[in-house]
Amino acid sequence: MITVALPKGSLLRDSIELLKSIGFDFSAFLDSSNRQLQILDPTGTAKALLVRAQDVPVYVQYGQAQLGIVGYDVLREKQPQVSHLLDLGFGGCRLSVAVKASSPYRRSLDLPAHGRVASKFVHCARDHFRQLDLPVEIVPLYGSVELGPITGMSEAIVDLVSTGRTLKENGLIEIEILFESTARLIAHPLSYRLANDGLDRAIAQIREAVLTPARS
Ligand SMILES: Nc1ncnc2c1ncn2[C@@H]1O[C@H](COP(=O)(O)OP(=O)(O)OP(=O)(O)O)[C@@H](O)[C@H]1O
Ligand SMILES: O=P(O)(O)OC[C@H]1O[C@H](OP(=O)(O)OP(=O)(O)O)[C@H](O)[C@@H]1O
């Protein structure tokens, strides 16, 4: 039995579609009236856990799931001890620095020393400003990060941008990209090395499905 940790939120639908293309049906997670956090595929050969995006690598690192699907952004932020197998191509976004459009800042280095930067990606943000040798205070938030500059709590944010709509509708602009992100397939390192439970076959099928442009 293979167990796969799936992220709630933005990546869930594409993750379920990908697994469906290799014969595992976890579409029950898309039914909003369903409250189950663990479901068996109807064939009884695989199980899926529904977890918060940041928790996917935790279940994989500790071996409760042999496989997981998670954004590269989360891997950069959490640095989990997992095997990084494959870029799945969906969930494209980027981690960027953004400021109020009306502010004078147009690159990270324009920000004032000891200014504040709000982010859910505390480690990535800290690394970015450390590399620039610009001392800033990172303010950890859990969501709606854009409110940092809007309310005046912070001069800037480090947050995910996809279409750019959230920034635009909140009067912010992107001034620097830290890195691009897509969804990744990760594995529990020991399980991957031992390749038990048809794991090898499932990984090969996922690889094949990702390389084949149209999923059925
Ligand atoms: N706007 C977006 N467009 C595309 N992919 C995104 C977008 N926002 C986030 N992602 C990707 O989806 C992953 C999950 O993000 P999502 O916004 O669903 O959850 P979260 O808000 O980070 O987690 P939680 O709701 O548990 O706090 C991110 O780690 C990123 O890889
Ligand atoms: O560029 P866009 O396509 O507008 O997407 C970017 C938004 O998506 C994510 O937020 P999410 O929906 O996860 O909400 P959150 O603020 O609670 O993290 C991210 O934090 C941005 O706010």
PDB file of C-alpha atoms and ligand atoms in Angstrom:
ATOM      1  CA  MET A   1       0.000   0.000   0.000  1.00  0.00           C
ATOM      2  CA  ILE A   2       1.401   3.382  -1.046  1.00  0.00           C
ATOM      3  CA  THR A   3       0.456   6.437   1.011  1.00  0.00           C
ATOM      4  CA  VAL A   4       0.635   9.859  -0.585  1.00  0.00           C
ATOM      5  CA  ALA A   5       0.335  13.188   1.260  1.00  0.00           C
ATOM      6  CA  LEU A   6      -1.725  15.708  -0.718  1.00  0.00           C
ATOM      7  CA  PRO A   7      -1.834  19.472  -0.058  1.00  0.00           C
ATOM      8  CA  LYS A   8      -5.144  21.196   0.649  1.00  0.00           C
ATOM      9  CA  GLY A   9      -5.597  24.393  -1.338  1.00  0.00           C
ATOM     10  CA  SER A  10      -4.211  25.561  -4.676  1.00  0.00           C
ATOM     11  CA  LEU A  11      -2.405  22.352  -5.634  1.00  0.00           C
ATOM     12  CA  LEU A  12      -5.108  19.839  -4.685  1.00  0.00           C
ATOM     13  CA  ARG A  13      -7.137  19.667  -7.911  1.00  0.00           C
ATOM     14  CA  ASP A  14      -4.116  19.194 -10.204  1.00  0.00           C
ATOM     15  CA  SER A  15      -2.574  16.687  -7.779  1.00  0.00           C
ATOM     16  CA  ILE A  16      -5.755  14.594  -7.805  1.00  0.00           C
ATOM     17  CA  GLU A  17      -5.976  14.826 -11.593  1.00  0.00           C
ATOM     18  CA  LEU A  18      -2.373  13.646 -11.950  1.00  0.00           C
ATOM     19  CA  LEU A  19      -2.921  10.673  -9.644  1.00  0.00           C
ATOM     20  CA  LYS A  20      -6.144   9.820 -11.467  1.00  0.00           C
ATOM     21  CA  SER A  21      -4.179   9.612 -14.713  1.00  0.00           C
ATOM     22  CA  ILE A  22      -2.081   6.795 -13.202  1.00  0.00           C
ATOM     23  CA  GLY A  23      -5.124   4.953 -11.833  1.00  0.00           C
ATOM     24  CA  PHE A  24      -5.506   6.297  -8.277  1.00  0.00           C
ATOM     25  CA  ASP A  25      -8.815   8.027  -7.567  1.00  0.00           C
ATOM     26  CA  PHE A  26      -8.822  10.452  -4.644  1.00  0.00           C
ATOM     27  CA  SER A  27     -11.464  12.771  -6.082  1.00  0.00           C
ATOM     28  CA  ALA A  28     -13.546  12.389  -2.892  1.00  0.00           C
ATOM     29  CA  PHE A  29     -11.231  15.073  -1.414  1.00  0.00           C
ATOM     30  CA  LEU A  30     -12.747  17.552  -3.899  1.00  0.00           C
ATOM     31  CA  ASP A  31     -16.225  17.011  -2.488  1.00  0.00           C
ATOM     32  CA  SER A  32     -16.697  19.878  -0.026  1.00  0.00           C
ATOM     33  CA  SER A  33     -19.244  17.911   2.006  1.00  0.00           C
ATOM     34  CA  ASN A  34     -16.630  15.214   2.695  1.00  0.00           C
ATOM     35  CA  ARG A  35     -14.697  15.707   5.942  1.00  0.00           C
ATOM     36  CA  GLN A  36     -12.452  12.624   5.701  1.00  0.00           C
ATOM     37  CA  LEU A  37      -8.741  13.410   5.947  1.00  0.00           C
ATOM     38  CA  GLN A  38      -7.581   9.965   4.867  1.00  0.00           C
ATOM     39  CA  ILE A  39      -9.092   8.018   1.988  1.00  0.00           C
ATOM     40  CA  LEU A  40      -8.406   4.757   0.229  1.00  0.00           C
ATOM     41  CA  ASP A  41      -8.306   4.603  -3.538  1.00  0.00           C
ATOM     42  CA  PRO A  42     -11.269   2.455  -4.736  1.00  0.00           C
ATOM     43  CA  THR A  43      -8.792  -0.204  -5.947  1.00  0.00           C
ATOM     44  CA  GLY A  44      -7.474  -0.485  -2.384  1.00  0.00           C
ATOM     45  CA  THR A  45      -3.847  -0.132  -3.524  1.00  0.00           C
ATOM     46  CA  ALA A  46      -3.153   3.413  -2.349  1.00  0.00           C
ATOM     47  CA  LYS A  47      -4.123   5.770   0.412  1.00  0.00           C
ATOM     48  CA  ALA A  48      -4.048   9.581   0.491  1.00  0.00           C
ATOM     49  CA  LEU A  49      -3.712  11.964   3.429  1.00  0.00           C
ATOM     50  CA  LEU A  50      -5.140  15.474   3.101  1.00  0.00           C
ATOM     51  CA  VAL A  51      -2.841  17.905   4.898  1.00  0.00           C
ATOM     52  CA  ARG A  52      -1.911  21.591   4.898  1.00  0.00           C
ATOM     53  CA  ALA A  53       0.636  22.402   2.197  1.00  0.00           C
ATOM     54  CA  GLN A  54       3.425  23.106   4.718  1.00  0.00           C
ATOM     55  CA  ASP A  55       2.771  19.795   6.465  1.00  0.00           C
ATOM     56  CA  VAL A  56       3.184  17.583   3.374  1.00  0.00           C
ATOM     57  CA  PRO A  57       6.996  17.271   3.810  1.00  0.00           C
ATOM     58  CA  VAL A  58       6.527  16.489   7.510  1.00  0.00           C
ATOM     59  CA  TYR A  59       4.420  13.379   6.809  1.00  0.00           C
ATOM     60  CA  VAL A  60       6.881  12.333   4.098  1.00  0.00           C
ATOM     61  CA  GLN A  61      10.014  12.966   6.178  1.00  0.00           C
ATOM     62  CA  TYR A  62       8.641  10.905   9.071  1.00  0.00           C
ATOM     63  CA  GLY A  63       7.560   8.106   6.710  1.00  0.00           C
ATOM     64  CA  GLN A  64       3.783   8.191   7.272  1.00  0.00           C
ATOM     65  CA  ALA A  65       3.531   8.890   3.541  1.00  0.00           C
ATOM     66  CA  GLN A  66       6.012   7.469   1.027  1.00  0.00           C
ATOM     67  CA  LEU A  67       5.132  10.158  -1.503  1.00  0.00           C
ATOM     68  CA  GLY A  68       3.971  13.754  -1.314  1.00  0.00           C
ATOM     69  CA  ILE A  69       3.091  16.653  -3.582  1.00  0.00           C
ATOM     70  CA  VAL A  70       4.219  20.092  -2.462  1.00  0.00           C
ATOM     71  CA  GLY A  71       5.311  23.462  -3.830  1.00  0.00           C
ATOM     72  CA  TYR A  72       9.022  24.104  -4.327  1.00  0.00           C
ATOM     73  CA  ASP A  73       8.479  27.242  -2.212  1.00  0.00           C
ATOM     74  CA  VAL A  74       7.628  25.079   0.811  1.00  0.00           C
ATOM     75  CA  LEU A  75      10.724  22.912   0.207  1.00  0.00           C
ATOM     76  CA  ARG A  76      12.917  26.041   0.119  1.00  0.00           C
ATOM     77  CA  GLU A  77      11.334  27.404   3.277  1.00  0.00           C
ATOM     78  CA  LYS A  78      11.253  24.207   5.358  1.00  0.00           C
ATOM     79  CA  GLN A  79      14.353  22.385   3.995  1.00  0.00           C
ATOM     80  CA  PRO A  80      12.870  18.982   4.900  1.00  0.00           C
ATOM     81  CA  GLN A  81      14.872  15.758   4.748  1.00  0.00           C
ATOM     82  CA  VAL A  82      13.011  14.208   1.819  1.00  0.00           C
ATOM     83  CA  SER A  83      13.975  12.973  -1.649  1.00  0.00           C
ATOM     84  CA  HIS A  84      13.081  15.489  -4.310  1.00  0.00           C
ATOM     85  CA  LEU A  85      11.999  13.423  -7.337  1.00  0.00           C
ATOM     86  CA  LEU A  86      10.216  15.415  -9.979  1.00  0.00           C
ATOM     87  CA  ASP A  87       8.946  18.799 -11.156  1.00  0.00           C
ATOM     88  CA  LEU A  88       5.236  18.227 -11.825  1.00  0.00           C
ATOM     89  CA  GLY A  89       4.831  21.381 -13.903  1.00  0.00           C
ATOM     90  CA  PHE A  90       1.647  22.761 -12.325  1.00  0.00           C
ATOM     91  CA  GLY A  91       1.198  25.262  -9.458  1.00  0.00           C
ATOM     92  CA  GLY A  92       3.436  27.823 -11.102  1.00  0.00           C
ATOM     93  CA  CYS A  93       4.104  30.894  -8.977  1.00  0.00           C
ATOM     94  CA  ARG A  94       7.051  32.896  -7.702  1.00  0.00           C
ATOM     95  CA  LEU A  95       8.236  34.193  -4.353  1.00  0.00           C
ATOM     96  CA  SER A  96       8.682  37.931  -4.666  1.00  0.00           C
ATOM     97  CA  VAL A  97       9.311  41.118  -2.783  1.00  0.00           C
ATOM     98  CA  ALA A  98       6.435  43.586  -3.153  1.00  0.00           C
ATOM     99  CA  VAL A  99       5.807  47.106  -1.893  1.00  0.00           C
ATOM    100  CA  LYS A 100       3.090  49.747  -2.154  1.00  0.00           C
ATOM    101  CA  ALA A 101       3.003  51.076  -5.717  1.00  0.00           C
ATOM    102  CA  SER A 102       3.025  54.592  -4.245  1.00  0.00           C
ATOM    103  CA  SER A 103       6.240  53.950  -2.281  1.00  0.00           C
ATOM    104  CA  PRO A 104       9.660  55.060  -3.571  1.00  0.00           C
ATOM    105  CA  TYR A 105      11.097  51.522  -3.370  1.00  0.00           C
ATOM    106  CA  ARG A 106      11.849  49.809  -6.693  1.00  0.00           C
ATOM    107  CA  ARG A 107      14.335  47.118  -5.588  1.00  0.00           C
ATOM    108  CA  SER A 108      15.054  45.386  -2.288  1.00  0.00           C
ATOM    109  CA  LEU A 109      18.128  47.511  -1.674  1.00  0.00           C
ATOM    110  CA  ASP A 110      16.003  50.682  -1.738  1.00  0.00           C
ATOM    111  CA  LEU A 111      14.250  49.544   1.454  1.00  0.00           C
ATOM    112  CA  PRO A 112      15.294  51.341   4.623  1.00  0.00           C
ATOM    113  CA  ALA A 113      17.730  49.605   6.955  1.00  0.00           C
ATOM    114  CA  HIS A 114      15.813  48.208   9.947  1.00  0.00           C
ATOM    115  CA  GLY A 115      12.519  48.451   8.032  1.00  0.00           C
ATOM    116  CA  ARG A 116       9.923  45.700   8.338  1.00  0.00           C
ATOM    117  CA  VAL A 117       9.135  42.934   5.858  1.00  0.00           C
ATOM    118  CA  ALA A 118       6.038  40.780   6.453  1.00  0.00           C
ATOM    119  CA  SER A 119       6.037  37.185   5.201  1.00  0.00           C
ATOM    120  CA  LYS A 120       4.826  33.612   5.596  1.00  0.00           C
ATOM    121  CA  PHE A 121       8.259  32.637   4.203  1.00  0.00           C
ATOM    122  CA  VAL A 122      10.381  33.812   7.098  1.00  0.00           C
ATOM    123  CA  HIS A 123      13.519  31.831   6.269  1.00  0.00           C
ATOM    124  CA  CYS A 124      13.503  32.651   2.553  1.00  0.00           C
ATOM    125  CA  ALA A 125      12.904  36.325   3.327  1.00  0.00           C
ATOM    126  CA  ARG A 126      15.659  36.407   5.937  1.00  0.00           C
ATOM    127  CA  ASP A 127      18.128  34.719   3.537  1.00  0.00           C
ATOM    128  CA  HIS A 128      17.295  37.180   0.775  1.00  0.00           C
ATOM    129  CA  PHE A 129      17.977  40.258   2.888  1.00  0.00           C
ATOM    130  CA  ARG A 130      21.001  38.665   4.539  1.00  0.00           C
ATOM    131  CA  GLN A 131      22.533  38.085   1.093  1.00  0.00           C
ATOM    132  CA  LEU A 132      21.977  41.756   0.341  1.00  0.00           C
ATOM    133  CA  ASP A 133      23.513  42.662   3.712  1.00  0.00           C
ATOM    134  CA  LEU A 134      20.422  44.761   4.445  1.00  0.00           C
ATOM    135  CA  PRO A 135      19.262  44.442   8.060  1.00  0.00           C
ATOM    136  CA  VAL A 136      15.457  44.260   8.169  1.00  0.00           C
ATOM    137  CA  GLU A 137      12.961  42.943  10.690  1.00  0.00           C
ATOM    138  CA  ILE A 138      11.011  39.991   9.304  1.00  0.00           C
ATOM    139  CA  VAL A 139       7.432  39.972  10.631  1.00  0.00           C
ATOM    140  CA  PRO A 140       5.942  36.456  10.469  1.00  0.00           C
ATOM    141  CA  LEU A 141       2.338  36.244   9.228  1.00  0.00           C
ATOM    142  CA  TYR A 142       0.097  33.310   8.298  1.00  0.00           C
ATOM    143  CA  GLY A 143      -1.899  34.840   5.420  1.00  0.00           C
ATOM    144  CA  SER A 144      -3.269  38.029   3.815  1.00  0.00           C
ATOM    145  CA  VAL A 145       0.331  39.228   3.897  1.00  0.00           C
ATOM    146  CA  GLU A 146      -0.526  42.068   1.504  1.00  0.00           C
ATOM    147  CA  LEU A 147      -2.111  43.886   4.447  1.00  0.00           C
ATOM    148  CA  GLY A 148       1.379  44.519   5.881  1.00  0.00           C
ATOM    149  CA  PRO A 149       2.230  47.513   3.637  1.00  0.00           C
ATOM    150  CA  ILE A 150      -1.424  48.544   3.235  1.00  0.00           C
ATOM    151  CA  THR A 151      -1.833  49.070   6.964  1.00  0.00           C
ATOM    152  CA  GLY A 152       1.658  50.524   7.354  1.00  0.00           C
ATOM    153  CA  MET A 153       2.880  47.673   9.540  1.00  0.00           C
ATOM    154  CA  SER A 154       5.671  46.848   7.081  1.00  0.00           C
ATOM    155  CA  GLU A 155       7.457  48.558   4.197  1.00  0.00           C
ATOM    156  CA  ALA A 156       7.447  45.384   2.097  1.00  0.00           C
ATOM    157  CA  ILE A 157       6.286  41.783   1.868  1.00  0.00           C
ATOM    158  CA  VAL A 158       7.828  38.570   0.602  1.00  0.00           C
ATOM    159  CA  ASP A 159       4.959  36.510  -0.786  1.00  0.00           C
ATOM    160  CA  LEU A 160       3.826  34.206  -3.573  1.00  0.00           C
ATOM    161  CA  VAL A 161       2.681  35.808  -6.802  1.00  0.00           C
ATOM    162  CA  SER A 162       0.935  33.914  -9.563  1.00  0.00           C
ATOM    163  CA  THR A 163      -1.326  36.051 -11.759  1.00  0.00           C
ATOM    164  CA  GLY A 164      -0.335  39.233  -9.902  1.00  0.00           C
ATOM    165  CA  ARG A 165      -4.017  40.013  -9.345  1.00  0.00           C
ATOM    166  CA  THR A 166      -3.860  40.100  -5.548  1.00  0.00           C
ATOM    167  CA  LEU A 167      -0.989  42.601  -5.629  1.00  0.00           C
ATOM    168  CA  LYS A 168      -2.710  44.775  -8.224  1.00  0.00           C
ATOM    169  CA  GLU A 169      -6.047  44.836  -6.445  1.00  0.00           C
ATOM    170  CA  ASN A 170      -4.305  45.887  -3.251  1.00  0.00           C
ATOM    171  CA  GLY A 171      -2.176  48.668  -4.765  1.00  0.00           C
ATOM    172  CA  LEU A 172       1.115  46.774  -4.487  1.00  0.00           C
ATOM    173  CA  ILE A 173       3.858  46.078  -7.042  1.00  0.00           C
ATOM    174  CA  GLU A 174       6.418  43.318  -7.344  1.00  0.00           C
ATOM    175  CA  ILE A 175       9.970  44.672  -7.217  1.00  0.00           C
ATOM    176  CA  GLU A 176      12.127  41.532  -7.055  1.00  0.00           C
ATOM    177  CA  ILE A 177      11.757  37.788  -7.623  1.00  0.00           C
ATOM    178  CA  LEU A 178      13.504  35.468  -5.148  1.00  0.00           C
ATOM    179  CA  PHE A 179      12.720  32.269  -7.107  1.00  0.00           C
ATOM    180  CA  GLU A 180      10.105  30.541  -9.258  1.00  0.00           C
ATOM    181  CA  SER A 181       8.094  27.632  -7.870  1.00  0.00           C
ATOM    182  CA  THR A 182       6.089  24.673  -9.203  1.00  0.00           C
ATOM    183  CA  ALA A 183       4.625  21.578  -7.552  1.00  0.00           C
ATOM    184  CA  ARG A 184       7.139  18.808  -6.836  1.00  0.00           C
ATOM    185  CA  LEU A 185       6.919  15.085  -6.152  1.00  0.00           C
ATOM    186  CA  ILE A 186       8.813  14.183  -2.994  1.00  0.00           C
ATOM    187  CA  ALA A 187       9.488  10.820  -1.354  1.00  0.00           C
ATOM    188  CA  HIS A 188      10.531   9.369   1.979  1.00  0.00           C
ATOM    189  CA  PRO A 189      14.266   8.727   1.343  1.00  0.00           C
ATOM    190  CA  LEU A 190      14.478   5.201   2.770  1.00  0.00           C
ATOM    191  CA  SER A 191      11.232   4.028   1.118  1.00  0.00           C
ATOM    192  CA  TYR A 192      12.477   5.450  -2.169  1.00  0.00           C
ATOM    193  CA  ARG A 193      15.804   3.625  -1.847  1.00  0.00           C
ATOM    194  CA  LEU A 194      14.117   0.318  -0.944  1.00  0.00           C
ATOM    195  CA  ALA A 195      11.342   0.904  -3.518  1.00  0.00           C
ATOM    196  CA  ASN A 196       8.786  -1.300  -1.706  1.00  0.00           C
ATOM    197  CA  ASP A 197       5.047  -1.545  -2.323  1.00  0.00           C
ATOM    198  CA  GLY A 198       5.051  -0.827  -6.043  1.00  0.00           C
ATOM    199  CA  LEU A 199       6.511   2.573  -5.245  1.00  0.00           C
ATOM    200  CA  ASP A 200       8.947   2.357  -8.144  1.00  0.00           C
ATOM    201  CA  ARG A 201       6.091   1.633 -10.543  1.00  0.00           C
ATOM    202  CA  ALA A 202       3.957   4.509  -9.251  1.00  0.00           C
ATOM    203  CA  ILE A 203       6.873   6.956  -9.542  1.00  0.00           C
ATOM    204  CA  ALA A 204       7.629   5.765 -13.089  1.00  0.00           C
ATOM    205  CA  GLN A 205       3.949   6.195 -14.025  1.00  0.00           C
ATOM    206  CA  ILE A 206       3.843   9.707 -12.555  1.00  0.00           C
ATOM    207  CA  ARG A 207       7.031  10.591 -14.450  1.00  0.00           C
ATOM    208  CA  GLU A 208       5.471   9.280 -17.662  1.00  0.00           C
ATOM    209  CA  ALA A 209       2.189  11.160 -17.042  1.00  0.00           C
ATOM    210  CA  VAL A 210       4.062  14.419 -16.444  1.00  0.00           C
ATOM    211  CA  LEU A 211       6.065  13.986 -19.642  1.00  0.00           C
ATOM    212  CA  THR A 212       2.882  13.259 -21.632  1.00  0.00           C
ATOM    213  CA  PRO A 213       1.307  16.665 -22.398  1.00  0.00           C
ATOM    214  CA  ALA A 214      -2.435  15.791 -22.243  1.00  0.00           C
ATOM    215  CA  ARG A 215      -3.672  13.935 -19.190  1.00  0.00           C
ATOM    216  CA  SER A 216      -6.830  11.877 -19.558  1.00  0.00           C
TER     217      SER A 216
HETATM  218  N1  LIG B   1      -1.863  31.946  -6.347  1.00  0.00           N
HETATM  219  C1  LIG B   1      -1.265  30.787  -6.546  1.00  0.00           C
HETATM  220  N2  LIG B   1      -1.216  30.239  -7.759  1.00  0.00           N
HETATM  221  C2  LIG B   1      -0.608  29.045  -7.963  1.00  0.00           C
HETATM  222  N3  LIG B   1      -0.004  28.320  -6.996  1.00  0.00           N
HETATM  223  C3  LIG B   1      -0.031  28.842  -5.791  1.00  0.00           C
HETATM  224  C4  LIG B   1      -0.660  30.079  -5.510  1.00  0.00           C
HETATM  225  N4  LIG B   1      -0.548  30.319  -4.225  1.00  0.00           N
HETATM  226  C5  LIG B   1       0.120  29.258  -3.741  1.00  0.00           C
HETATM  227  N5  LIG B   1       0.446  28.383  -4.674  1.00  0.00           N
HETATM  228  C6  LIG B   1       1.134  27.096  -4.526  1.00  0.00           C
HETATM  229  O1  LIG B   1       0.271  26.262  -3.803  1.00  0.00           O
HETATM  230  C7  LIG B   1       0.851  25.917  -2.544  1.00  0.00           C
HETATM  231  C8  LIG B   1      -0.240  25.915  -1.512  1.00  0.00           C
HETATM  232  O2  LIG B   1      -0.690  27.226  -1.385  1.00  0.00           O
HETATM  233  P1  LIG B   1      -2.087  27.575  -0.762  1.00  0.00           P
HETATM  234  O3  LIG B   1      -2.246  29.036  -0.967  1.00  0.00           O
HETATM  235  O4  LIG B   1      -3.131  26.674  -1.242  1.00  0.00           O
HETATM  236  O5  LIG B   1      -1.872  27.197   0.733  1.00  0.00           O
HETATM  237  P2  LIG B   1      -1.246  28.068   1.882  1.00  0.00           P
HETATM  238  O6  LIG B   1      -2.072  29.318   2.034  1.00  0.00           O
HETATM  239  O7  LIG B   1       0.225  28.254   1.638  1.00  0.00           O
HETATM  240  O8  LIG B   1      -1.405  27.071   3.053  1.00  0.00           O
HETATM  241  P3  LIG B   1      -2.419  27.149   4.235  1.00  0.00           P
HETATM  242  O9  LIG B   1      -3.761  27.536   3.674  1.00  0.00           O
HETATM  243  O10 LIG B   1      -2.378  25.768   4.755  1.00  0.00           O
HETATM  244  O11 LIG B   1      -1.820  28.186   5.132  1.00  0.00           O
HETATM  245  C9  LIG B   1       1.950  26.946  -2.311  1.00  0.00           C
HETATM  246  O12 LIG B   1       2.964  26.410  -1.503  1.00  0.00           O
HETATM  247  C10 LIG B   1       2.415  27.227  -3.724  1.00  0.00           C
HETATM  248  O13 LIG B   1       3.344  26.255  -4.154  1.00  0.00           O
HETATM  249  O1  LIG B   2      -0.906  36.465  -7.873  1.00  0.00           O
HETATM  250  P1  LIG B   2      -2.217  35.850  -7.505  1.00  0.00           P
HETATM  251  O2  LIG B   2      -2.718  34.913  -8.553  1.00  0.00           O
HETATM  252  O3  LIG B   2      -3.243  36.872  -7.120  1.00  0.00           O
HETATM  253  O4  LIG B   2      -1.969  34.907  -6.235  1.00  0.00           O
HETATM  254  C1  LIG B   2      -1.227  35.349  -5.136  1.00  0.00           C
HETATM  255  C2  LIG B   2      -1.942  35.104  -3.860  1.00  0.00           C
HETATM  256  O5  LIG B   2      -2.110  33.686  -3.674  1.00  0.00           O
HETATM  257  C3  LIG B   2      -1.608  33.336  -2.387  1.00  0.00           C
HETATM  258  O6  LIG B   2      -2.556  33.594  -1.399  1.00  0.00           O
HETATM  259  P2  LIG B   2      -3.576  32.526  -0.850  1.00  0.00           P
HETATM  260  O7  LIG B   2      -4.728  32.425  -1.775  1.00  0.00           O
HETATM  261  O8  LIG B   2      -2.868  31.249  -0.530  1.00  0.00           O
HETATM  262  O9  LIG B   2      -4.060  33.219   0.486  1.00  0.00           O
HETATM  263  P3  LIG B   2      -3.234  33.636   1.783  1.00  0.00           P
HETATM  264  O10 LIG B   2      -3.077  35.118   1.675  1.00  0.00           O
HETATM  265  O11 LIG B   2      -4.110  33.251   2.900  1.00  0.00           O
HETATM  266  O12 LIG B   2      -1.904  32.941   1.799  1.00  0.00           O
HETATM  267  C4  LIG B   2      -0.483  34.346  -2.167  1.00  0.00           C
HETATM  268  O13 LIG B   2      -0.147  34.441  -0.796  1.00  0.00           O
HETATM  269  C5  LIG B   2      -1.072  35.613  -2.717  1.00  0.00           C
HETATM  270  O14 LIG B   2      -1.848  36.306  -1.764  1.00  0.00           O
END
